[in-house]
Amino acid sequence: VQLQACGGGLVQAGGSLRLSCAASGRTLSMGWFRQAPGKEREFVAAISQSGGTTYYGDSVKGRFTISRNNAKNTVYLQMNVLKPEDTAVYYCAADRSPGVHTTTGLYDYWGQGTQVTVSS
């Protein structure tokens, strides 16, 4: 499975961005992680295959929303009320095992990353 992420960019604090990640095949659990310079990769959000179960990292709860369109094999991350500390490279991830994964080691497939920069 190949993942293609897009939608990153430069936005002012308080603004919004929507990331998309298209998968080349069917996947079950899908998620988003981010990595800022000098920091470890951090869990952002994950969603089950049906879309009925979602998890969020504490730093993005109430501001970010993950969703998916299985007909298009695509997962989205709507990011609102962006803060400078949200600046990072955002990676989408996918797996063909059931469940909703919040750790990097449980994902087999990774996208190339898309840069999100939030200016103050």
PDB file of C-alpha atoms in Angstrom:
ATOM      1  CA  VAL A   1       0.000   0.000   0.000  1.00  0.00           C
ATOM      2  CA  GLN A   2       1.318   3.422  -0.913  1.00  0.00           C
ATOM      3  CA  LEU A   3       0.165   6.582   0.844  1.00  0.00           C
ATOM      4  CA  GLN A   4       0.189  10.052  -0.674  1.00  0.00           C
ATOM      5  CA  ALA A   5      -0.338  12.954   1.721  1.00  0.00           C
ATOM      6  CA  CYS A   6      -1.039  16.528   0.743  1.00  0.00           C
ATOM      7  CA  GLY A   7      -2.560  19.735   2.072  1.00  0.00           C
ATOM      8  CA  GLY A   8       0.229  21.130   4.193  1.00  0.00           C
ATOM      9  CA  GLY A   9       1.356  24.727   4.032  1.00  0.00           C
ATOM     10  CA  LEU A  10       1.946  27.969   5.886  1.00  0.00           C
ATOM     11  CA  VAL A  11      -0.884  29.420   7.962  1.00  0.00           C
ATOM     12  CA  GLN A  12      -1.215  32.036  10.658  1.00  0.00           C
ATOM     13  CA  ALA A  13      -2.035  31.090  14.227  1.00  0.00           C
ATOM     14  CA  GLY A  14      -5.765  30.583  14.645  1.00  0.00           C
ATOM     15  CA  GLY A  15      -6.173  29.457  11.060  1.00  0.00           C
ATOM     16  CA  SER A  16      -7.147  26.118   9.566  1.00  0.00           C
ATOM     17  CA  LEU A  17      -5.740  23.517   7.218  1.00  0.00           C
ATOM     18  CA  ARG A  18      -7.069  20.233   5.872  1.00  0.00           C
ATOM     19  CA  LEU A  19      -4.695  17.378   5.174  1.00  0.00           C
ATOM     20  CA  SER A  20      -5.563  14.478   2.903  1.00  0.00           C
ATOM     21  CA  CYS A  21      -3.935  11.098   2.495  1.00  0.00           C
ATOM     22  CA  ALA A  22      -4.873   8.755  -0.320  1.00  0.00           C
ATOM     23  CA  ALA A  23      -4.057   5.063  -0.088  1.00  0.00           C
ATOM     24  CA  SER A  24      -3.425   2.887  -3.134  1.00  0.00           C
ATOM     25  CA  GLY A  25      -5.347  -0.004  -1.611  1.00  0.00           C
ATOM     26  CA  ARG A  26      -7.795  -0.973   1.086  1.00  0.00           C
ATOM     27  CA  THR A  27      -6.684  -0.304   4.641  1.00  0.00           C
ATOM     28  CA  LEU A  28      -8.166  -0.738   8.090  1.00  0.00           C
ATOM     29  CA  SER A  29      -6.699   1.482  10.788  1.00  0.00           C
ATOM     30  CA  MET A  30      -5.431   4.841   9.558  1.00  0.00           C
ATOM     31  CA  GLY A  31      -3.783   7.612  11.474  1.00  0.00           C
ATOM     32  CA  TRP A  32      -1.801  10.822  11.518  1.00  0.00           C
ATOM     33  CA  PHE A  33       1.453  11.495  13.327  1.00  0.00           C
ATOM     34  CA  ARG A  34       3.713  14.530  13.359  1.00  0.00           C
ATOM     35  CA  GLN A  35       7.360  15.223  13.976  1.00  0.00           C
ATOM     36  CA  ALA A  36       8.899  18.563  14.812  1.00  0.00           C
ATOM     37  CA  PRO A  37      12.648  19.194  14.441  1.00  0.00           C
ATOM     38  CA  GLY A  38      14.585  17.550  17.235  1.00  0.00           C
ATOM     39  CA  LYS A  39      11.541  15.752  18.611  1.00  0.00           C
ATOM     40  CA  GLU A  40      10.154  12.250  18.414  1.00  0.00           C
ATOM     41  CA  ARG A  41       7.267  11.369  16.165  1.00  0.00           C
ATOM     42  CA  GLU A  42       4.040  12.171  18.016  1.00  0.00           C
ATOM     43  CA  PHE A  43       0.605  10.599  17.705  1.00  0.00           C
ATOM     44  CA  VAL A  44      -2.038  13.014  16.437  1.00  0.00           C
ATOM     45  CA  ALA A  45      -5.175  11.063  15.514  1.00  0.00           C
ATOM     46  CA  ALA A  46      -6.395   7.656  14.395  1.00  0.00           C
ATOM     47  CA  ILE A  47      -9.592   6.231  12.969  1.00  0.00           C
ATOM     48  CA  SER A  48     -11.079   2.779  12.588  1.00  0.00           C
ATOM     49  CA  GLN A  49     -12.014   1.246   9.252  1.00  0.00           C
ATOM     50  CA  SER A  50     -15.700   2.100   9.707  1.00  0.00           C
ATOM     51  CA  GLY A  51     -14.932   5.591  10.928  1.00  0.00           C
ATOM     52  CA  GLY A  52     -16.945   4.936  14.056  1.00  0.00           C
ATOM     53  CA  THR A  53     -13.992   5.045  16.450  1.00  0.00           C
ATOM     54  CA  THR A  54     -11.473   7.865  16.653  1.00  0.00           C
ATOM     55  CA  TYR A  55      -8.643   8.718  19.019  1.00  0.00           C
ATOM     56  CA  TYR A  56      -6.753  11.976  19.424  1.00  0.00           C
ATOM     57  CA  GLY A  57      -3.570  13.092  21.056  1.00  0.00           C
ATOM     58  CA  ASP A  58      -4.117  15.316  24.083  1.00  0.00           C
ATOM     59  CA  SER A  59      -2.542  18.349  22.417  1.00  0.00           C
ATOM     60  CA  VAL A  60      -5.028  18.360  19.513  1.00  0.00           C
ATOM     61  CA  LYS A  61      -8.283  17.271  21.145  1.00  0.00           C
ATOM     62  CA  GLY A  62     -11.119  19.666  20.373  1.00  0.00           C
ATOM     63  CA  ARG A  63      -9.185  21.312  17.530  1.00  0.00           C
ATOM     64  CA  PHE A  64      -8.459  18.524  15.033  1.00  0.00           C
ATOM     65  CA  THR A  65     -10.891  16.087  13.430  1.00  0.00           C
ATOM     66  CA  ILE A  66      -9.976  12.901  11.602  1.00  0.00           C
ATOM     67  CA  SER A  67     -12.336  11.384   9.045  1.00  0.00           C
ATOM     68  CA  ARG A  68     -12.185   9.002   6.120  1.00  0.00           C
ATOM     69  CA  ASN A  69     -13.856   8.176   2.836  1.00  0.00           C
ATOM     70  CA  ASN A  70     -13.486   4.449   2.205  1.00  0.00           C
ATOM     71  CA  ALA A  71     -14.814   4.717  -1.340  1.00  0.00           C
ATOM     72  CA  LYS A  72     -11.769   6.868  -2.091  1.00  0.00           C
ATOM     73  CA  ASN A  73      -9.377   5.088   0.313  1.00  0.00           C
ATOM     74  CA  THR A  74      -8.637   8.516   1.761  1.00  0.00           C
ATOM     75  CA  VAL A  75      -8.206   9.831   5.286  1.00  0.00           C
ATOM     76  CA  TYR A  76      -8.475  13.499   6.209  1.00  0.00           C
ATOM     77  CA  LEU A  77      -7.266  15.650   9.074  1.00  0.00           C
ATOM     78  CA  GLN A  78      -9.144  18.907   9.588  1.00  0.00           C
ATOM     79  CA  MET A  79      -6.994  21.181  11.725  1.00  0.00           C
ATOM     80  CA  ASN A  80      -8.595  24.239  13.294  1.00  0.00           C
ATOM     81  CA  VAL A  81      -7.353  26.903  15.715  1.00  0.00           C
ATOM     82  CA  LEU A  82      -3.794  26.107  14.716  1.00  0.00           C
ATOM     83  CA  LYS A  83      -0.990  27.095  17.066  1.00  0.00           C
ATOM     84  CA  PRO A  84       2.729  27.651  16.409  1.00  0.00           C
ATOM     85  CA  GLU A  85       3.440  24.468  18.382  1.00  0.00           C
ATOM     86  CA  ASP A  86       1.513  22.507  15.744  1.00  0.00           C
ATOM     87  CA  THR A  87       4.357  23.195  13.322  1.00  0.00           C
ATOM     88  CA  ALA A  88       5.761  19.865  12.166  1.00  0.00           C
ATOM     89  CA  VAL A  89       5.950  17.400   9.320  1.00  0.00           C
ATOM     90  CA  TYR A  90       2.691  15.451   9.339  1.00  0.00           C
ATOM     91  CA  TYR A  91       2.703  11.798   8.326  1.00  0.00           C
ATOM     92  CA  CYS A  92      -0.229   9.584   7.514  1.00  0.00           C
ATOM     93  CA  ALA A  93      -0.068   5.911   8.343  1.00  0.00           C
ATOM     94  CA  ALA A  94      -2.137   2.863   7.536  1.00  0.00           C
ATOM     95  CA  ASP A  95      -2.398  -0.756   8.469  1.00  0.00           C
ATOM     96  CA  ARG A  96      -4.347  -3.797   7.375  1.00  0.00           C
ATOM     97  CA  SER A  97      -4.934  -5.148  10.862  1.00  0.00           C
ATOM     98  CA  PRO A  98      -8.183  -4.359  12.695  1.00  0.00           C
ATOM     99  CA  GLY A  99      -8.443  -1.888  15.519  1.00  0.00           C
ATOM    100  CA  VAL A 100      -7.375   1.702  16.020  1.00  0.00           C
ATOM    101  CA  HIS A 101      -3.655   2.193  16.484  1.00  0.00           C
ATOM    102  CA  THR A 102      -2.059   5.047  18.376  1.00  0.00           C
ATOM    103  CA  THR A 103       1.582   3.966  18.252  1.00  0.00           C
ATOM    104  CA  THR A 104       3.992   4.084  15.348  1.00  0.00           C
ATOM    105  CA  GLY A 105       5.063   0.467  15.667  1.00  0.00           C
ATOM    106  CA  LEU A 106       1.597  -0.854  14.808  1.00  0.00           C
ATOM    107  CA  TYR A 107       1.494   0.763  11.367  1.00  0.00           C
ATOM    108  CA  ASP A 108       3.034  -0.961   8.373  1.00  0.00           C
ATOM    109  CA  TYR A 109       2.584   1.784   5.786  1.00  0.00           C
ATOM    110  CA  TRP A 110       3.676   5.416   5.889  1.00  0.00           C
ATOM    111  CA  GLY A 111       3.252   8.430   3.649  1.00  0.00           C
ATOM    112  CA  GLN A 112       6.064  10.784   2.710  1.00  0.00           C
ATOM    113  CA  GLY A 113       5.041  13.594   5.069  1.00  0.00           C
ATOM    114  CA  THR A 114       3.681  17.064   4.459  1.00  0.00           C
ATOM    115  CA  GLN A 115       4.992  20.216   6.147  1.00  0.00           C
ATOM    116  CA  VAL A 116       2.666  22.325   8.271  1.00  0.00           C
ATOM    117  CA  THR A 117       4.008  25.660   9.473  1.00  0.00           C
ATOM    118  CA  VAL A 118       2.013  27.903  11.789  1.00  0.00           C
ATOM    119  CA  SER A 119       3.264  31.444  12.203  1.00  0.00           C
ATOM    120  CA  SER A 120       2.595  33.508  15.314  1.00  0.00           C
TER     121      SER A 120
END
